[in-house]
């Protein structure tokens, strides 16, 4: 699966692949970075998008179809 992370970046918010040294894209808002990450994952066949909060802790994750959501009944936010 094509997982992506949305993380804090000195110039805003970054979209990164797991274990990547560099960001694949940088955005001014977290929302824009999240949308870009979801589009990338969707184009690559589905996977997980994990979103980091301002404090550096993971605050949310979302499975993008046709990925396999590990907790489908609990994920009612998206």
PDB file of C-alpha atoms in Angstrom:
ATOM      1  CA  UNK A   1       0.000   0.000   0.000  1.00  0.00           C
ATOM      2  CA  UNK A   2       1.047   3.593  -0.589  1.00  0.00           C
ATOM      3  CA  UNK A   3       0.975   5.118   2.893  1.00  0.00           C
ATOM      4  CA  UNK A   4       1.693   8.831   3.419  1.00  0.00           C
ATOM      5  CA  UNK A   5       2.259  11.003   6.480  1.00  0.00           C
ATOM      6  CA  UNK A   6       1.268  14.643   6.983  1.00  0.00           C
ATOM      7  CA  UNK A   7       3.894  16.212   9.262  1.00  0.00           C
ATOM      8  CA  UNK A   8       4.902  19.669  10.493  1.00  0.00           C
ATOM      9  CA  UNK A   9       7.518  21.335   8.291  1.00  0.00           C
ATOM     10  CA  UNK A  10       9.450  24.631   8.723  1.00  0.00           C
ATOM     11  CA  UNK A  11       7.549  26.020   5.695  1.00  0.00           C
ATOM     12  CA  UNK A  12       4.112  24.657   6.673  1.00  0.00           C
ATOM     13  CA  UNK A  13       2.975  21.037   6.407  1.00  0.00           C
ATOM     14  CA  UNK A  14       4.707  18.244   4.503  1.00  0.00           C
ATOM     15  CA  UNK A  15       3.487  15.085   2.804  1.00  0.00           C
ATOM     16  CA  UNK A  16       6.032  12.302   3.265  1.00  0.00           C
ATOM     17  CA  UNK A  17       6.299   8.614   2.477  1.00  0.00           C
ATOM     18  CA  UNK A  18       7.250   6.373   5.419  1.00  0.00           C
ATOM     19  CA  UNK A  19      11.024   6.328   5.979  1.00  0.00           C
ATOM     20  CA  UNK A  20      11.531   9.128   3.416  1.00  0.00           C
ATOM     21  CA  UNK A  21      14.267  11.641   4.057  1.00  0.00           C
ATOM     22  CA  UNK A  22      12.553  14.416   2.100  1.00  0.00           C
ATOM     23  CA  UNK A  23       8.987  15.581   1.745  1.00  0.00           C
ATOM     24  CA  UNK A  24       7.215  14.818  -1.518  1.00  0.00           C
ATOM     25  CA  UNK A  25       5.348  18.139  -1.213  1.00  0.00           C
ATOM     26  CA  UNK A  26       4.997  21.067   1.219  1.00  0.00           C
ATOM     27  CA  UNK A  27       1.780  23.036   1.778  1.00  0.00           C
ATOM     28  CA  UNK A  28       0.880  26.170   3.720  1.00  0.00           C
ATOM     29  CA  UNK A  29      -2.023  24.523   5.578  1.00  0.00           C
ATOM     30  CA  UNK A  30      -2.501  21.142   7.173  1.00  0.00           C
ATOM     31  CA  UNK A  31      -5.785  20.716   5.295  1.00  0.00           C
ATOM     32  CA  UNK A  32      -4.090  21.226   1.920  1.00  0.00           C
ATOM     33  CA  UNK A  33      -1.377  18.717   2.854  1.00  0.00           C
ATOM     34  CA  UNK A  34      -3.991  16.193   3.977  1.00  0.00           C
ATOM     35  CA  UNK A  35      -5.918  16.539   0.695  1.00  0.00           C
ATOM     36  CA  UNK A  36      -2.712  16.129  -1.329  1.00  0.00           C
ATOM     37  CA  UNK A  37      -1.719  13.047   0.675  1.00  0.00           C
ATOM     38  CA  UNK A  38      -5.140  11.457   0.173  1.00  0.00           C
ATOM     39  CA  UNK A  39      -5.047  12.160  -3.555  1.00  0.00           C
ATOM     40  CA  UNK A  40      -1.566  10.630  -3.849  1.00  0.00           C
ATOM     41  CA  UNK A  41      -2.623   7.518  -1.941  1.00  0.00           C
ATOM     42  CA  UNK A  42      -5.818   7.217  -4.002  1.00  0.00           C
ATOM     43  CA  UNK A  43      -3.803   7.466  -7.250  1.00  0.00           C
ATOM     44  CA  UNK A  44      -1.433   4.749  -6.037  1.00  0.00           C
ATOM     45  CA  UNK A  45      -4.202   2.258  -5.283  1.00  0.00           C
ATOM     46  CA  UNK A  46      -5.141   3.012  -1.686  1.00  0.00           C
ATOM     47  CA  UNK A  47      -3.488   2.988   1.694  1.00  0.00           C
ATOM     48  CA  UNK A  48      -3.269   4.879   4.965  1.00  0.00           C
ATOM     49  CA  UNK A  49      -2.859   8.631   5.568  1.00  0.00           C
ATOM     50  CA  UNK A  50      -1.573   9.498   9.061  1.00  0.00           C
ATOM     51  CA  UNK A  51      -1.824  13.085  10.282  1.00  0.00           C
ATOM     52  CA  UNK A  52       0.501  14.589  12.868  1.00  0.00           C
ATOM     53  CA  UNK A  53      -0.651  17.386  15.160  1.00  0.00           C
ATOM     54  CA  UNK A  54       1.246  20.567  15.977  1.00  0.00           C
ATOM     55  CA  UNK A  55       2.592  18.894  19.117  1.00  0.00           C
ATOM     56  CA  UNK A  56       4.234  16.122  17.041  1.00  0.00           C
ATOM     57  CA  UNK A  57       1.833  13.385  18.192  1.00  0.00           C
ATOM     58  CA  UNK A  58      -0.286  11.417  15.712  1.00  0.00           C
ATOM     59  CA  UNK A  59      -3.765  12.880  15.934  1.00  0.00           C
ATOM     60  CA  UNK A  60      -5.632  11.062  13.162  1.00  0.00           C
ATOM     61  CA  UNK A  61      -5.416   8.465  10.433  1.00  0.00           C
ATOM     62  CA  UNK A  62      -7.628   7.642   7.495  1.00  0.00           C
ATOM     63  CA  UNK A  63      -7.738   4.683   5.158  1.00  0.00           C
ATOM     64  CA  UNK A  64      -8.135   5.664   1.513  1.00  0.00           C
ATOM     65  CA  UNK A  65      -9.976   3.166  -0.692  1.00  0.00           C
ATOM     66  CA  UNK A  66      -9.380   0.517  -1.757  1.00  0.00           C
ATOM     67  CA  UNK A  67      -7.120   0.117   1.299  1.00  0.00           C
ATOM     68  CA  UNK A  68      -7.942  -2.276   4.112  1.00  0.00           C
ATOM     69  CA  UNK A  69      -9.233  -0.337   7.125  1.00  0.00           C
ATOM     70  CA  UNK A  70      -8.143  -2.222  10.282  1.00  0.00           C
ATOM     71  CA  UNK A  71     -11.067  -0.780  12.321  1.00  0.00           C
ATOM     72  CA  UNK A  72     -13.965  -0.138   9.929  1.00  0.00           C
ATOM     73  CA  UNK A  73     -16.780   0.138  12.531  1.00  0.00           C
ATOM     74  CA  UNK A  74     -14.880   2.712  14.633  1.00  0.00           C
ATOM     75  CA  UNK A  75     -13.753   5.005  11.793  1.00  0.00           C
ATOM     76  CA  UNK A  76     -16.822   7.249  11.505  1.00  0.00           C
ATOM     77  CA  UNK A  77     -15.002  10.590  11.062  1.00  0.00           C
ATOM     78  CA  UNK A  78     -14.235  10.100   7.346  1.00  0.00           C
TER      79      UNK A  78
END
